[in-house]
Short mmCIF file of C-alpha atoms in Angstrom, two decimals:
data_model
loop_
_atom_site.label_atom_id
_atom_site.label_comp_id
_atom_site.label_asym_id
_atom_site.label_seq_id
_atom_site.Cartn_x
_atom_site.Cartn_y
_atom_site.Cartn_z
CA MET A 1 -1.81 7.92 13.22
CA ALA A 2 -1.15 4.85 11.09
CA ARG A 3 2.11 3.96 9.36
CA VAL A 4 1.41 3.29 5.67
CA LEU A 5 4.11 1.33 3.85
CA ILE A 6 4.37 2.34 0.19
CA ALA A 7 5.67 -0.19 -2.36
CA GLU A 8 5.57 1.81 -5.59
CA PRO A 9 8.27 1.84 -8.31
CA SER A 10 7.57 5.31 -9.74
CA ALA A 11 9.10 8.22 -7.80
CA ASP A 12 6.40 10.61 -9.05
CA VAL A 13 3.56 8.34 -8.03
CA ARG A 14 5.28 7.64 -4.69
CA ALA A 15 5.42 11.38 -4.00
CA LEU A 16 1.70 11.69 -4.79
CA LEU A 17 0.89 8.75 -2.52
CA GLU A 18 2.99 10.23 0.28
CA ARG A 19 1.15 13.56 0.03
CA SER A 20 -2.22 11.82 0.17
CA ILE A 21 -1.20 9.82 3.22
CA VAL A 22 0.08 12.92 5.04
CA ARG A 23 -3.08 14.80 4.07
CA LEU A 24 -5.09 12.09 5.86
CA GLY A 25 -2.93 12.52 8.98
CA HIS A 26 -0.89 9.33 8.66
CA GLU A 27 2.80 8.56 8.30
CA PRO A 28 4.04 7.41 4.89
CA VAL A 29 6.95 4.97 4.90
CA VAL A 30 8.59 4.19 1.57
CA HIS A 31 9.63 0.56 1.24
CA ASP A 32 13.36 0.08 1.05
CA ARG A 33 14.87 -3.38 1.03
CA HIS A 34 17.51 -2.14 3.46
CA THR A 35 14.99 -1.14 6.13
CA ALA A 36 13.01 -4.30 6.76
CA ALA A 37 12.09 -3.06 10.23
CA ALA A 38 9.94 -0.32 8.67
CA ALA A 39 8.00 -2.98 6.78
CA GLU A 40 7.42 -5.00 9.93
CA ASN A 41 6.06 -1.95 11.78
CA ALA A 42 3.58 -0.96 9.07
CA ASP A 43 -0.11 -0.70 9.86
CA VAL A 44 -1.20 -0.69 6.18
CA LEU A 45 0.50 -1.76 2.94
CA LEU A 46 -0.10 0.33 -0.19
CA LEU A 47 1.10 -1.92 -3.01
CA GLU A 48 1.73 -1.55 -6.72
CA PRO A 49 2.13 -5.21 -7.77
CA ALA A 50 4.52 -4.11 -10.55
CA PHE A 51 6.95 -3.07 -7.77
CA ASN A 52 9.94 -5.42 -8.02
CA GLY A 53 9.34 -8.00 -5.30
CA GLY A 54 6.02 -6.40 -4.36
CA LEU A 55 3.94 -9.57 -4.34
CA GLU A 56 6.58 -11.37 -2.30
CA LEU A 57 6.65 -8.46 0.15
CA ALA A 58 2.87 -8.57 0.51
CA ARG A 59 2.84 -12.33 1.02
CA THR A 60 5.64 -12.17 3.59
CA LEU A 61 3.98 -9.37 5.54
CA ARG A 62 0.60 -11.09 5.39
CA ALA A 63 2.15 -14.35 6.66
CA GLU A 64 3.76 -12.50 9.58
CA HIS A 65 0.76 -10.22 10.21
CA PRO A 66 -2.44 -11.84 8.89
CA GLU A 67 -4.51 -8.82 9.90
CA LEU A 68 -2.41 -6.35 7.84
CA PRO A 69 -4.73 -4.35 5.56
CA ILE A 70 -3.52 -4.09 1.96
CA VAL A 71 -4.56 -1.54 -0.64
CA ILE A 72 -3.63 -2.41 -4.22
CA CYS A 73 -2.95 0.66 -6.38
CA SER A 74 -2.21 -0.51 -9.90
CA ILE A 75 -2.69 -0.01 -13.61
CA PHE A 76 -3.85 -3.63 -13.77
CA PRO A 77 -7.35 -4.76 -12.81
CA PRO A 78 -7.84 -7.26 -9.99
CA SER A 79 -6.54 -10.72 -10.78
CA PRO A 80 -7.00 -13.99 -8.89
CA GLN A 81 -3.39 -13.66 -7.67
CA LEU A 82 -4.03 -10.18 -6.26
CA GLN A 83 -7.45 -11.13 -4.88
CA GLY A 84 -5.67 -13.92 -2.99
CA LEU A 85 -4.07 -11.20 -0.87
CA GLU A 86 -7.58 -10.20 0.25
CA PRO A 87 -7.01 -6.46 -0.24
CA VAL A 88 -9.24 -3.93 1.49
CA ALA A 89 -9.43 -2.07 -1.83
CA HIS A 90 -8.11 -2.11 -5.37
CA VAL A 91 -7.58 1.36 -6.83
CA LEU A 92 -6.98 1.51 -10.58
CA LYS A 93 -4.49 4.03 -11.97
CA PRO A 94 -5.03 6.70 -13.02
CA PHE A 95 -7.11 7.35 -9.95
CA GLN A 96 -8.90 10.30 -8.46
CA ARG A 97 -7.48 11.45 -5.14
CA ASP A 98 -10.84 10.85 -3.45
CA ALA A 99 -10.82 7.19 -4.50
CA LEU A 100 -7.33 6.67 -3.10
CA GLU A 101 -8.12 8.49 0.13
CA HIS A 102 -11.34 6.50 0.59
CA ALA A 103 -9.38 3.24 0.15
CA LEU A 104 -6.68 4.36 2.59
CA THR A 105 -9.26 5.41 5.17
CA ALA A 106 -10.96 2.02 4.92
CA ALA A 107 -7.62 0.26 5.31
CA VAL A 108 -6.62 2.31 8.35
CA GLU A 109 -10.00 1.61 9.94
CA ALA A 110 -9.40 -2.11 9.36
CA ALA A 111 -5.90 -1.96 10.87
CA PRO A 112 -5.45 -3.36 14.35
CA CYS A 113 -3.38 -0.29 15.42
#
C-alpha cells in the first residue's frame, strides 16, 4: 500500500481523488501545511499546480526525495515549468476515472516503496 499525498485546492475534487486512491488499495493523505511529516512520508505526490504553494511543495519534496513520483492533475496543459518536475503523468481535468487510476498505478509502480 502506497501513501499518496494529495495537493488539491477543491474539496470536491479532493474527495474524488481520495476515493480513487482508496479504490486502488492505497492510502490518501491530504496535504496540510500543519502536518509536514505526512508530506515527508509520501510515496507519491498527486499535485494540482493551482494549489497554493503546490509547486514549492513539489520542488521541496523532489529535492528531499529525488525518486518521488509526481502525478500532475490539472486544468492546465503541461508547461515547461511542470515538465521540469518530471512527472510520471499529467492528467487533464476533467478526467475520466480510468485515466487517473492508470496514472496513479504507474506512479505507485515507480515509487521506491
